[in-house]
Amino acid sequence: MQRLYDFLRRHPMWVDSFWAVLLLGISVLGGSVTEEAQGAELPAVTFPIMILLSLVVALRRRMPEKMLILALLLGLVQLIADTGTLPANFAFLVIIYTVAADGARWASRIALTAGLCAAPVSQMRWPADQGVGSSIAIVVFQTVPFALAWVLGDSVRTRRAYLSQLEERADRLEREREAQSKVAVAAERARIARELHDVVAHNVSVMVVQADGAAYVLDTAPDQAKKALETISGTGRQALAEMRRLLGVLRTGEHQESGEYVPQPDVDQLDDLIEEVRTAGLPVDYKIEGTPRPLPSGVELTAYRIVQEALTNTRKHGGPNVGASVRLVYFDDGLGLLVEDDGKGAPHELYEDGGIDGRGHGLIGMRERVGMVGGTLDAGPRPGGGFRISALLPLKPAN
């Protein structure tokens, strides 16, 4: 049954053709009955008019404006040929509805005008014998179906236009959201790159200073050792210059920085961060499990930023009387982070809307950071309420 329904929806002309054949059969049968009742033959054009009005029904959706014009011409022929009212005239209601729903605006206006004029003109051509009052009542009674057909068709047109606008708006919002997500990812990657650049640049600067110092104090050392130290110094300077050149585009439009490089936050500063959050009114339970050990700079920065972002989101979206917990777990081959809150639990979209500095996009920024160090991130609502963010960052033993 569903297949038949789908087939008919894909081929509406078949449905219209069925109703056209049915209307033609009823019209022919009604015309024969009329002939027998009146004892006179109907005009010769009566049956061609019936056929053409049935054709109007069959082709109404394929060419509504042309079928409206054909219906109007057939109405004039009926008036001239004095055929009287025929069962096939039901096609006038059908074409008025179709033009109001699917036709051009000019055709819709013509259809409404013709529908309102059809009953008065018909009454003048074939007047009733019951008097003026009865004639007016008949005109009103016959005009109502034409008006209703047009109103129904115009309502369908309006509803389709409204639904089309909603779909277009939904598509536009989806495209804008995708574009914003791409912009957010690009901005977050630029921010991460700047921070990692500062970390690496600081270490490279230290390496350059140490290599230069060694080159100056080891004058008595073998020439080969001195040459090696000079090579380290030159390589460090070259790497630093290359990094500045490649990442310089990320700093376009920012204030001019001094040449001093300051290390970015690390896990040792989580105590200070959590104390600041507690002072702001958010109770936080902080625990460290496992044996702390030196971490790669990128992993330390990533861990700090994830905790900072998660606690910021808890303060924004957790609601009143919310509490949070932070677990930092040192595994043999990785660093585990678990940040949970027991608040009302903000929708996922809220965590996508803003980062800790207004530029990052919450979870998008976290995923980008974790991906930069080859880790994994899992975020979502907690059973019983609240939100949970867990991350696993790979570790490499420090030399």
C-alpha atoms as a printed R data frame, in Angstrom:
    type eleno elety resid chain resno       x      y       z
1   ATOM     1    CA   MET     A     1   0.000  0.000   0.000
2   ATOM     2    CA   GLN     A     2   2.840  2.367   0.849
3   ATOM     3    CA   ARG     A     3   4.488  1.657  -2.509
4   ATOM     4    CA   LEU     A     4   1.253  2.538  -4.302
5   ATOM     5    CA   TYR     A     5   0.985  5.766  -2.314
6   ATOM     6    CA   ASP     A     6   4.589  6.708  -3.113
7   ATOM     7    CA   PHE     A     7   4.039  5.911  -6.787
8   ATOM     8    CA   LEU     A     8   0.954  8.140  -6.938
9   ATOM     9    CA   ARG     A     9   2.840 10.968  -5.235
10  ATOM    10    CA   ARG     A    10   5.562 10.731  -7.869
11  ATOM    11    CA   HIS     A    11   2.992 10.630 -10.707
12  ATOM    12    CA   PRO     A    12   0.173 13.053  -9.768
13  ATOM    13    CA   MET     A    13  -0.983 13.280 -13.363
14  ATOM    14    CA   TRP     A    14  -2.180  9.668 -13.148
15  ATOM    15    CA   VAL     A    15  -4.435 10.631 -10.255
16  ATOM    16    CA   ASP     A    16  -5.738 13.666 -12.133
17  ATOM    17    CA   SER     A    17  -6.370 11.534 -15.216
18  ATOM    18    CA   PHE     A    18  -8.404  9.082 -13.160
19  ATOM    19    CA   TRP     A    19 -10.611 11.889 -11.820
20  ATOM    20    CA   ALA     A    20 -10.872 13.365 -15.318
21  ATOM    21    CA   VAL     A    21 -12.161 10.069 -16.732
22  ATOM    22    CA   LEU     A    22 -14.598  9.741 -13.825
23  ATOM    23    CA   LEU     A    23 -15.854 13.298 -14.358
24  ATOM    24    CA   LEU     A    24 -16.274 12.647 -18.094
25  ATOM    25    CA   GLY     A    25 -18.284  9.508 -17.408
26  ATOM    26    CA   ILE     A    26 -20.559 11.295 -14.946
27  ATOM    27    CA   SER     A    27 -20.983 14.210 -17.370
28  ATOM    28    CA   VAL     A    28 -21.896 11.967 -20.289
29  ATOM    29    CA   LEU     A    29 -24.356 10.005 -18.151
30  ATOM    30    CA   GLY     A    30 -25.841 13.238 -16.777
31  ATOM    31    CA   GLY     A    31 -26.148 14.701 -20.262
32  ATOM    32    CA   SER     A    32 -28.034 11.636 -21.484
33  ATOM    33    CA   VAL     A    33 -30.415 11.838 -18.554
34  ATOM    34    CA   THR     A    34 -30.979 15.542 -19.251
35  ATOM    35    CA   GLU     A    35 -31.811 14.793 -22.874
36  ATOM    36    CA   GLU     A    36 -34.398 12.195 -21.906
37  ATOM    37    CA   ALA     A    37 -35.956 14.448 -19.259
38  ATOM    38    CA   GLN     A    38 -36.232 17.459 -21.561
39  ATOM    39    CA   GLY     A    39 -37.155 15.462 -24.609
40  ATOM    40    CA   ALA     A    40 -34.731 17.499 -26.707
41  ATOM    41    CA   GLU     A    41 -31.211 17.034 -27.879
42  ATOM    42    CA   LEU     A    42 -28.419 19.035 -26.300
43  ATOM    43    CA   PRO     A    43 -26.321 21.335 -28.529
44  ATOM    44    CA   ALA     A    44 -23.709 19.557 -30.603
45  ATOM    45    CA   VAL     A    45 -20.877 21.301 -28.747
46  ATOM    46    CA   THR     A    46 -21.992 19.864 -25.388
47  ATOM    47    CA   PHE     A    47 -19.991 16.651 -25.555
48  ATOM    48    CA   PRO     A    48 -16.788 18.295 -26.862
49  ATOM    49    CA   ILE     A    49 -17.096 20.759 -23.962
50  ATOM    50    CA   MET     A    50 -17.364 17.828 -21.548
51  ATOM    51    CA   ILE     A    51 -14.246 16.245 -23.004
52  ATOM    52    CA   LEU     A    52 -12.261 19.476 -22.855
53  ATOM    53    CA   LEU     A    53 -13.334 20.210 -19.272
54  ATOM    54    CA   SER     A    54 -12.175 16.735 -18.306
55  ATOM    55    CA   LEU     A    55  -8.882 17.528 -20.030
56  ATOM    56    CA   VAL     A    56  -8.641 20.636 -17.843
57  ATOM    57    CA   VAL     A    57  -8.762 18.378 -14.767
58  ATOM    58    CA   ALA     A    58  -6.192 15.976 -16.211
59  ATOM    59    CA   LEU     A    59  -3.623 18.665 -17.094
60  ATOM    60    CA   ARG     A    60  -4.319 21.163 -14.296
61  ATOM    61    CA   ARG     A    61  -0.993 20.627 -12.476
62  ATOM    62    CA   ARG     A    62   1.190 20.451 -15.561
63  ATOM    63    CA   MET     A    63  -0.055 23.711 -17.119
64  ATOM    64    CA   PRO     A    64  -2.423 25.502 -14.704
65  ATOM    65    CA   GLU     A    65  -2.465 28.902 -16.455
66  ATOM    66    CA   LYS     A    66  -3.256 27.409 -19.872
67  ATOM    67    CA   MET     A    67  -5.958 25.177 -18.442
68  ATOM    68    CA   LEU     A    68  -7.518 28.216 -16.715
69  ATOM    69    CA   ILE     A    69  -7.679 30.067 -20.029
70  ATOM    70    CA   LEU     A    70  -9.177 26.970 -21.694
71  ATOM    71    CA   ALA     A    71 -11.788 26.698 -18.923
72  ATOM    72    CA   LEU     A    72 -12.755 30.369 -19.342
73  ATOM    73    CA   LEU     A    73 -13.142 29.904 -23.098
74  ATOM    74    CA   LEU     A    74 -15.279 26.809 -22.569
75  ATOM    75    CA   GLY     A    75 -17.447 28.796 -20.142
76  ATOM    76    CA   LEU     A    76 -18.032 31.453 -22.814
77  ATOM    77    CA   VAL     A    77 -18.902 28.762 -25.361
78  ATOM    78    CA   GLN     A    78 -21.469 27.332 -22.921
79  ATOM    79    CA   LEU     A    79 -23.074 30.759 -22.575
80  ATOM    80    CA   ILE     A    80 -23.185 31.301 -26.353
81  ATOM    81    CA   ALA     A    81 -24.320 27.767 -27.219
82  ATOM    82    CA   ASP     A    82 -26.914 27.697 -24.392
83  ATOM    83    CA   THR     A    83 -25.807 24.316 -23.068
84  ATOM    84    CA   GLY     A    84 -27.014 25.002 -19.554
85  ATOM    85    CA   THR     A    85 -25.211 23.865 -16.421
86  ATOM    86    CA   LEU     A    86 -23.310 20.607 -16.896
87  ATOM    87    CA   PRO     A    87 -21.806 18.152 -14.379
88  ATOM    88    CA   ALA     A    88 -18.466 18.770 -16.081
89  ATOM    89    CA   ASN     A    89 -18.571 22.339 -14.773
90  ATOM    90    CA   PHE     A    90 -17.096 20.933 -11.565
91  ATOM    91    CA   ALA     A    91 -13.803 21.353 -13.413
92  ATOM    92    CA   PHE     A    92 -14.144 25.122 -12.860
93  ATOM    93    CA   LEU     A    93 -13.826 24.614  -9.085
94  ATOM    94    CA   VAL     A    94 -10.854 22.326  -9.566
95  ATOM    95    CA   ILE     A    95  -8.923 24.702 -11.832
96  ATOM    96    CA   ILE     A    96  -9.646 27.699  -9.566
97  ATOM    97    CA   TYR     A    97  -8.189 25.804  -6.594
98  ATOM    98    CA   THR     A    98  -5.177 24.642  -8.630
99  ATOM    99    CA   VAL     A    99  -4.334 28.093  -9.998
100 ATOM   100    CA   ALA     A   100  -4.685 29.657  -6.533
101 ATOM   101    CA   ALA     A   101  -2.311 27.035  -5.103
102 ATOM   102    CA   ASP     A   102   0.248 26.560  -7.893
103 ATOM   103    CA   GLY     A   103  -0.353 29.102 -10.654
104 ATOM   104    CA   ALA     A   104   1.052 32.545 -11.271
105 ATOM   105    CA   ARG     A   105  -0.333 35.439  -9.257
106 ATOM   106    CA   TRP     A   106  -2.021 37.029 -12.257
107 ATOM   107    CA   ALA     A   107  -3.746 33.741 -13.036
108 ATOM   108    CA   SER     A   108  -4.860 33.433  -9.413
109 ATOM   109    CA   ARG     A   109  -6.477 36.865  -9.521
110 ATOM   110    CA   ILE     A   110  -8.217 36.069 -12.803
111 ATOM   111    CA   ALA     A   111  -9.463 32.773 -11.349
112 ATOM   112    CA   LEU     A   112 -10.925 34.544  -8.292
113 ATOM   113    CA   THR     A   113 -12.647 37.170 -10.459
114 ATOM   114    CA   ALA     A   114 -14.077 34.549 -12.811
115 ATOM   115    CA   GLY     A   115 -15.283 32.421  -9.902
116 ATOM   116    CA   LEU     A   116 -17.109 35.348  -8.295
117 ATOM   117    CA   CYS     A   117 -18.691 36.293 -11.624
118 ATOM   118    CA   ALA     A   118 -19.658 32.766 -12.706
119 ATOM   119    CA   ALA     A   119 -22.851 32.464 -10.631
120 ATOM   120    CA   PRO     A   120 -24.319 35.928 -11.491
121 ATOM   121    CA   VAL     A   121 -23.588 35.461 -15.201
122 ATOM   122    CA   SER     A   122 -25.077 31.956 -15.132
123 ATOM   123    CA   GLN     A   123 -28.197 33.261 -13.400
124 ATOM   124    CA   MET     A   124 -28.636 36.036 -15.960
125 ATOM   125    CA   ARG     A   125 -28.206 33.557 -18.832
126 ATOM   126    CA   TRP     A   126 -30.477 30.905 -17.349
127 ATOM   127    CA   PRO     A   127 -32.690 32.785 -14.874
128 ATOM   128    CA   ALA     A   128 -34.771 30.941 -12.270
129 ATOM   129    CA   ASP     A   129 -38.550 31.275 -12.189
130 ATOM   130    CA   GLN     A   130 -38.887 31.678  -8.390
131 ATOM   131    CA   GLY     A   131 -38.489 35.462  -8.264
132 ATOM   132    CA   VAL     A   132 -35.768 37.974  -7.448
133 ATOM   133    CA   GLY     A   133 -35.217 36.776  -3.873
134 ATOM   134    CA   SER     A   134 -34.747 33.206  -4.945
135 ATOM   135    CA   SER     A   135 -32.374 34.266  -7.724
136 ATOM   136    CA   ILE     A   136 -30.189 36.187  -5.268
137 ATOM   137    CA   ALA     A   137 -30.119 33.207  -2.913
138 ATOM   138    CA   ILE     A   138 -29.107 30.926  -5.760
139 ATOM   139    CA   VAL     A   139 -26.331 33.300  -6.805
140 ATOM   140    CA   VAL     A   140 -24.971 33.438  -3.255
141 ATOM   141    CA   PHE     A   141 -25.241 29.670  -2.848
142 ATOM   142    CA   GLN     A   142 -23.396 29.054  -6.125
143 ATOM   143    CA   THR     A   143 -20.701 31.675  -5.451
144 ATOM   144    CA   VAL     A   144 -19.642 30.225  -2.093
145 ATOM   145    CA   PRO     A   145 -18.004 27.060  -3.532
146 ATOM   146    CA   PHE     A   146 -15.923 29.117  -5.975
147 ATOM   147    CA   ALA     A   147 -14.772 31.450  -3.192
148 ATOM   148    CA   LEU     A   148 -13.955 28.535  -0.897
149 ATOM   149    CA   ALA     A   149 -11.991 26.787  -3.655
150 ATOM   150    CA   TRP     A   150  -9.856 29.890  -4.190
151 ATOM   151    CA   VAL     A   151  -9.353 30.507  -0.462
152 ATOM   152    CA   LEU     A   152  -8.297 26.879   0.078
153 ATOM   153    CA   GLY     A   153  -5.839 27.016  -2.819
154 ATOM   154    CA   ASP     A   154  -4.366 30.329  -1.682
155 ATOM   155    CA   SER     A   155  -3.966 28.937   1.858
156 ATOM   156    CA   VAL     A   156  -2.054 25.969   0.465
157 ATOM   157    CA   ARG     A   157   0.194 28.366  -1.487
158 ATOM   158    CA   THR     A   158   0.855 30.430   1.651
159 ATOM   159    CA   ARG     A   159   1.647 27.342   3.717
160 ATOM   160    CA   ARG     A   160   4.057 26.026   1.092
161 ATOM   161    CA   ALA     A   161   5.829 29.379   0.950
162 ATOM   162    CA   TYR     A   162   6.107 29.439   4.752
163 ATOM   163    CA   LEU     A   163   7.528 25.908   4.886
164 ATOM   164    CA   SER     A   164   9.932 26.766   2.086
165 ATOM   165    CA   GLN     A   165  11.162 29.785   4.053
166 ATOM   166    CA   LEU     A   166  11.643 27.636   7.154
167 ATOM   167    CA   GLU     A   167  13.663 25.079   5.183
168 ATOM   168    CA   GLU     A   168  15.761 27.812   3.588
169 ATOM   169    CA   ARG     A   169  16.366 29.404   6.981
170 ATOM   170    CA   ALA     A   170  17.329 26.049   8.508
171 ATOM   171    CA   ASP     A   171  19.755 25.397   5.647
172 ATOM   172    CA   ARG     A   172  21.246 28.869   6.006
173 ATOM   173    CA   LEU     A   173  21.670 28.476   9.771
174 ATOM   174    CA   GLU     A   174  23.299 25.084   9.246
175 ATOM   175    CA   ARG     A   175  25.735 26.568   6.736
176 ATOM   176    CA   GLU     A   176  26.486 29.475   9.069
177 ATOM   177    CA   ARG     A   177  27.060 27.091  11.957
178 ATOM   178    CA   GLU     A   178  29.458 24.995   9.903
179 ATOM   179    CA   ALA     A   179  31.288 28.141   8.829
180 ATOM   180    CA   GLN     A   180  31.501 29.342  12.436
181 ATOM   181    CA   SER     A   181  32.813 25.954  13.523
182 ATOM   182    CA   LYS     A   182  35.521 26.088  10.861
183 ATOM   183    CA   VAL     A   183  36.446 29.609  11.908
184 ATOM   184    CA   ALA     A   184  36.511 28.505  15.544
185 ATOM   185    CA   VAL     A   185  38.778 25.561  14.728
186 ATOM   186    CA   ALA     A   186  41.127 27.791  12.764
187 ATOM   187    CA   ALA     A   187  41.218 30.404  15.545
188 ATOM   188    CA   GLU     A   188  41.830 27.774  18.200
189 ATOM   189    CA   ARG     A   189  44.604 26.164  16.182
190 ATOM   190    CA   ALA     A   190  46.227 29.566  15.761
191 ATOM   191    CA   ARG     A   191  46.005 30.196  19.491
192 ATOM   192    CA   ILE     A   192  47.428 26.778  20.302
193 ATOM   193    CA   ALA     A   193  50.231 27.290  17.804
194 ATOM   194    CA   ARG     A   194  51.120 30.630  19.395
195 ATOM   195    CA   GLU     A   195  51.251 29.095  22.861
196 ATOM   196    CA   LEU     A   196  53.290 26.105  21.713
197 ATOM   197    CA   HIS     A   197  55.564 28.470  19.877
198 ATOM   198    CA   ASP     A   198  56.204 30.349  23.118
199 ATOM   199    CA   VAL     A   199  56.976 27.105  24.937
200 ATOM   200    CA   VAL     A   200  59.361 25.795  22.322
201 ATOM   201    CA   ALA     A   201  60.927 29.215  21.769
202 ATOM   202    CA   HIS     A   202  61.701 29.525  25.470
203 ATOM   203    CA   ASN     A   203  63.454 26.146  25.501
204 ATOM   204    CA   VAL     A   204  65.348 26.899  22.320
205 ATOM   205    CA   SER     A   205  66.424 30.277  23.729
206 ATOM   206    CA   VAL     A   206  67.828 28.536  26.813
207 ATOM   207    CA   MET     A   207  69.641 26.058  24.578
208 ATOM   208    CA   VAL     A   208  71.193 28.899  22.574
209 ATOM   209    CA   VAL     A   209  72.384 30.706  25.703
210 ATOM   210    CA   GLN     A   210  73.929 27.548  27.149
211 ATOM   211    CA   ALA     A   211  75.616 26.638  23.877
212 ATOM   212    CA   ASP     A   212  77.086 30.158  23.533
213 ATOM   213    CA   GLY     A   213  78.370 30.051  27.096
214 ATOM   214    CA   ALA     A   214  79.954 26.677  26.581
215 ATOM   215    CA   ALA     A   215  81.639 27.891  23.420
216 ATOM   216    CA   TYR     A   216  83.191 30.810  25.285
217 ATOM   217    CA   VAL     A   217  84.441 28.875  28.358
218 ATOM   218    CA   LEU     A   218  85.765 25.795  26.628
219 ATOM   219    CA   ASP     A   219  88.696 27.466  24.883
220 ATOM   220    CA   THR     A   220  91.019 24.887  26.342
221 ATOM   221    CA   ALA     A   221  88.847 21.965  25.194
222 ATOM   222    CA   PRO     A   222  89.590 20.099  21.982
223 ATOM   223    CA   ASP     A   223  88.666 21.925  18.804
224 ATOM   224    CA   GLN     A   224  86.175 19.223  17.869
225 ATOM   225    CA   ALA     A   225  84.141 19.795  21.045
226 ATOM   226    CA   LYS     A   226  84.138 23.515  20.471
227 ATOM   227    CA   LYS     A   227  83.011 23.024  16.899
228 ATOM   228    CA   ALA     A   228  80.163 20.804  18.074
229 ATOM   229    CA   LEU     A   229  79.019 23.441  20.562
230 ATOM   230    CA   GLU     A   230  79.119 26.099  17.877
231 ATOM   231    CA   THR     A   231  77.038 23.832  15.660
232 ATOM   232    CA   ILE     A   232  74.444 23.485  18.436
233 ATOM   233    CA   SER     A   233  74.315 27.249  18.827
234 ATOM   234    CA   GLY     A   234  73.886 27.839  15.108
235 ATOM   235    CA   THR     A   235  71.256 25.158  14.771
236 ATOM   236    CA   GLY     A   236  69.285 26.606  17.688
237 ATOM   237    CA   ARG     A   237  69.345 30.105  16.232
238 ATOM   238    CA   GLN     A   238  68.288 28.801  12.835
239 ATOM   239    CA   ALA     A   239  65.405 26.807  14.315
240 ATOM   240    CA   LEU     A   240  64.223 29.796  16.316
241 ATOM   241    CA   ALA     A   241  64.330 32.080  13.280
242 ATOM   242    CA   GLU     A   242  62.519 29.549  11.119
243 ATOM   243    CA   MET     A   243  59.787 29.075  13.720
244 ATOM   244    CA   ARG     A   244  59.283 32.816  13.999
245 ATOM   245    CA   ARG     A   245  59.052 33.104  10.230
246 ATOM   246    CA   LEU     A   246  56.560 30.250   9.782
247 ATOM   247    CA   LEU     A   247  54.301 31.269  12.675
248 ATOM   248    CA   GLY     A   248  54.623 34.995  12.129
249 ATOM   249    CA   VAL     A   249  51.467 35.034  10.023
250 ATOM   250    CA   LEU     A   250  49.525 33.837  13.064
251 ATOM   251    CA   ARG     A   251  50.493 36.980  14.914
252 ATOM   252    CA   THR     A   252  49.389 39.384  12.176
253 ATOM   253    CA   GLY     A   253  47.441 42.262  13.651
254 ATOM   254    CA   GLU     A   254  48.580 41.622  17.242
255 ATOM   255    CA   HIS     A   255  50.647 43.973  19.359
256 ATOM   256    CA   GLN     A   256  54.389 43.878  18.919
257 ATOM   257    CA   GLU     A   257  55.894 41.500  21.467
258 ATOM   258    CA   SER     A   258  59.135 41.905  23.313
259 ATOM   259    CA   GLY     A   259  61.915 39.442  22.689
260 ATOM   260    CA   GLU     A   260  61.494 37.816  26.103
261 ATOM   261    CA   TYR     A   261  59.796 34.422  26.182
262 ATOM   262    CA   VAL     A   262  57.801 33.433  29.268
263 ATOM   263    CA   PRO     A   263  56.915 29.782  29.891
264 ATOM   264    CA   GLN     A   264  53.216 28.925  29.529
265 ATOM   265    CA   PRO     A   265  51.188 27.424  32.397
266 ATOM   266    CA   ASP     A   266  51.951 23.848  33.464
267 ATOM   267    CA   VAL     A   267  50.407 21.270  35.796
268 ATOM   268    CA   ASP     A   268  52.287 22.743  38.784
269 ATOM   269    CA   GLN     A   269  50.150 25.862  38.398
270 ATOM   270    CA   LEU     A   270  46.891 23.920  38.644
271 ATOM   271    CA   ASP     A   271  46.959 24.531  42.407
272 ATOM   272    CA   ASP     A   272  46.897 28.279  41.819
273 ATOM   273    CA   LEU     A   273  44.170 27.953  39.187
274 ATOM   274    CA   ILE     A   274  41.929 25.851  41.417
275 ATOM   275    CA   GLU     A   275  42.482 28.215  44.336
276 ATOM   276    CA   GLU     A   276  41.350 31.113  42.152
277 ATOM   277    CA   VAL     A   277  38.233 29.183  41.171
278 ATOM   278    CA   ARG     A   278  37.481 28.390  44.808
279 ATOM   279    CA   THR     A   279  37.882 32.046  45.710
280 ATOM   280    CA   ALA     A   280  35.356 32.894  42.980
281 ATOM   281    CA   GLY     A   281  32.789 30.704  44.777
282 ATOM   282    CA   LEU     A   282  33.073 27.323  43.070
283 ATOM   283    CA   PRO     A   283  34.059 24.498  45.452
284 ATOM   284    CA   VAL     A   284  36.567 22.196  43.743
285 ATOM   285    CA   ASP     A   285  37.951 18.889  45.016
286 ATOM   286    CA   TYR     A   286  41.454 18.446  43.562
287 ATOM   287    CA   LYS     A   287  43.462 15.215  43.827
288 ATOM   288    CA   ILE     A   288  46.627 13.899  42.215
289 ATOM   289    CA   GLU     A   289  47.047 10.140  41.825
290 ATOM   290    CA   GLY     A   290  50.156  8.281  40.825
291 ATOM   291    CA   THR     A   291  53.746  9.504  40.923
292 ATOM   292    CA   PRO     A   292  54.281 12.996  39.460
293 ATOM   293    CA   ARG     A   293  57.094 13.234  36.940
294 ATOM   294    CA   PRO     A   294  58.428 15.705  34.375
295 ATOM   295    CA   LEU     A   295  56.092 16.126  31.393
296 ATOM   296    CA   PRO     A   296  56.574 17.408  27.864
297 ATOM   297    CA   SER     A   297  55.806 21.130  27.675
298 ATOM   298    CA   GLY     A   298  52.950 20.635  25.218
299 ATOM   299    CA   VAL     A   299  51.296 18.049  27.466
300 ATOM   300    CA   GLU     A   300  51.586 20.320  30.510
301 ATOM   301    CA   LEU     A   301  50.018 23.230  28.651
302 ATOM   302    CA   THR     A   302  47.234 21.012  27.262
303 ATOM   303    CA   ALA     A   303  46.408 19.607  30.709
304 ATOM   304    CA   TYR     A   304  46.291 23.077  32.258
305 ATOM   305    CA   ARG     A   305  44.054 24.504  29.522
306 ATOM   306    CA   ILE     A   306  41.614 21.579  29.657
307 ATOM   307    CA   VAL     A   307  41.127 21.991  33.397
308 ATOM   308    CA   GLN     A   308  40.830 25.755  33.009
309 ATOM   309    CA   GLU     A   309  38.247 25.404  30.209
310 ATOM   310    CA   ALA     A   310  36.246 22.758  32.063
311 ATOM   311    CA   LEU     A   311  36.029 24.764  35.295
312 ATOM   312    CA   THR     A   312  35.119 27.901  33.361
313 ATOM   313    CA   ASN     A   313  32.254 26.048  31.678
314 ATOM   314    CA   THR     A   314  31.114 24.720  35.059
315 ATOM   315    CA   ARG     A   315  30.937 28.244  36.439
316 ATOM   316    CA   LYS     A   316  29.029 29.456  33.367
317 ATOM   317    CA   HIS     A   317  26.562 26.628  32.891
318 ATOM   318    CA   GLY     A   318  26.512 24.536  36.078
319 ATOM   319    CA   GLY     A   319  23.849 26.589  37.829
320 ATOM   320    CA   PRO     A   320  23.622 27.501  41.514
321 ATOM   321    CA   ASN     A   321  25.223 25.402  44.284
322 ATOM   322    CA   VAL     A   322  27.354 23.481  41.822
323 ATOM   323    CA   GLY     A   323  30.503 21.667  42.856
324 ATOM   324    CA   ALA     A   324  33.347 20.247  40.800
325 ATOM   325    CA   SER     A   325  36.138 17.736  41.135
326 ATOM   326    CA   VAL     A   326  39.474 17.483  39.307
327 ATOM   327    CA   ARG     A   327  41.554 14.297  39.141
328 ATOM   328    CA   LEU     A   328  45.075 14.249  37.744
329 ATOM   329    CA   VAL     A   329  46.291 10.666  37.287
330 ATOM   330    CA   TYR     A   330  49.861  9.710  36.305
331 ATOM   331    CA   PHE     A   331  49.901  6.414  34.435
332 ATOM   332    CA   ASP     A   332  52.966  4.589  33.151
333 ATOM   333    CA   ASP     A   333  52.376  5.760  29.611
334 ATOM   334    CA   GLY     A   334  49.967  8.643  29.938
335 ATOM   335    CA   LEU     A   335  48.454 11.459  31.971
336 ATOM   336    CA   GLY     A   336  44.770 11.141  32.796
337 ATOM   337    CA   LEU     A   337  42.453 14.085  33.457
338 ATOM   338    CA   LEU     A   338  38.933 13.844  34.873
339 ATOM   339    CA   VAL     A   339  36.866 16.972  35.520
340 ATOM   340    CA   GLU     A   340  33.285 16.530  36.733
341 ATOM   341    CA   ASP     A   341  30.558 18.758  38.114
342 ATOM   342    CA   ASP     A   342  27.206 18.034  39.733
343 ATOM   343    CA   GLY     A   343  25.311 20.984  38.259
344 ATOM   344    CA   LYS     A   344  22.300 21.014  36.039
345 ATOM   345    CA   GLY     A   345  24.465 20.086  33.055
346 ATOM   346    CA   ALA     A   346  24.495 22.508  30.165
347 ATOM   347    CA   PRO     A   347  23.493 21.335  26.695
348 ATOM   348    CA   HIS     A   348  26.334 20.257  24.451
349 ATOM   349    CA   GLU     A   349  25.841 23.344  22.273
350 ATOM   350    CA   LEU     A   350  26.616 25.687  25.173
351 ATOM   351    CA   TYR     A   351  30.045 24.149  25.563
352 ATOM   352    CA   GLU     A   352  30.598 24.790  21.849
353 ATOM   353    CA   ASP     A   353  29.779 28.511  22.121
354 ATOM   354    CA   GLY     A   354  32.656 30.054  24.015
355 ATOM   355    CA   GLY     A   355  36.133 29.361  25.195
356 ATOM   356    CA   ILE     A   356  38.047 30.646  28.152
357 ATOM   357    CA   ASP     A   357  39.107 33.804  26.361
358 ATOM   358    CA   GLY     A   358  36.024 34.363  24.238
359 ATOM   359    CA   ARG     A   359  37.761 33.144  21.081
360 ATOM   360    CA   GLY     A   360  37.944 29.392  21.481
361 ATOM   361    CA   HIS     A   361  34.853 27.232  21.155
362 ATOM   362    CA   GLY     A   362  34.760 25.102  24.308
363 ATOM   363    CA   LEU     A   363  34.859 21.476  23.357
364 ATOM   364    CA   ILE     A   364  36.214 22.312  19.919
365 ATOM   365    CA   GLY     A   365  39.252 23.900  21.533
366 ATOM   366    CA   MET     A   366  39.719 20.960  23.915
367 ATOM   367    CA   ARG     A   367  39.613 18.443  21.084
368 ATOM   368    CA   GLU     A   368  42.085 20.471  19.053
369 ATOM   369    CA   ARG     A   369  44.482 20.675  21.988
370 ATOM   370    CA   VAL     A   370  44.229 16.989  22.798
371 ATOM   371    CA   GLY     A   371  44.662 16.096  19.142
372 ATOM   372    CA   MET     A   372  47.832 18.193  18.957
373 ATOM   373    CA   VAL     A   373  49.522 15.896  21.507
374 ATOM   374    CA   GLY     A   374  47.977 12.663  20.163
375 ATOM   375    CA   GLY     A   375  45.557 12.151  23.046
376 ATOM   376    CA   THR     A   376  41.862 11.293  23.378
377 ATOM   377    CA   LEU     A   377  38.962 13.283  24.823
378 ATOM   378    CA   ASP     A   378  35.542 12.171  26.043
379 ATOM   379    CA   ALA     A   379  32.912 14.704  27.130
380 ATOM   380    CA   GLY     A   380  29.236 14.408  27.931
381 ATOM   381    CA   PRO     A   381  26.542 14.503  30.626
382 ATOM   382    CA   ARG     A   382  27.044 12.487  33.803
383 ATOM   383    CA   PRO     A   383  24.503  9.927  34.966
384 ATOM   384    CA   GLY     A   384  22.351 11.678  37.539
385 ATOM   385    CA   GLY     A   385  23.187 15.182  36.339
386 ATOM   386    CA   GLY     A   386  26.190 17.350  35.695
387 ATOM   387    CA   PHE     A   387  28.909 17.134  33.080
388 ATOM   388    CA   ARG     A   388  32.088 15.090  32.755
389 ATOM   389    CA   ILE     A   389  35.247 15.699  30.749
390 ATOM   390    CA   SER     A   390  37.953 13.060  30.637
391 ATOM   391    CA   ALA     A   391  41.175 13.133  28.664
392 ATOM   392    CA   LEU     A   392  44.154 10.851  28.234
393 ATOM   393    CA   LEU     A   393  47.411 12.484  27.149
394 ATOM   394    CA   PRO     A   394  50.318 10.252  26.094
395 ATOM   395    CA   LEU     A   395  53.592 10.624  27.973
396 ATOM   396    CA   LYS     A   396  57.144 10.053  26.924
397 ATOM   397    CA   PRO     A   397  59.777  9.503  29.616
398 ATOM   398    CA   ALA     A   398  61.770 12.625  30.245
399 ATOM   399    CA   ASN     A   399  65.506 12.395  29.718
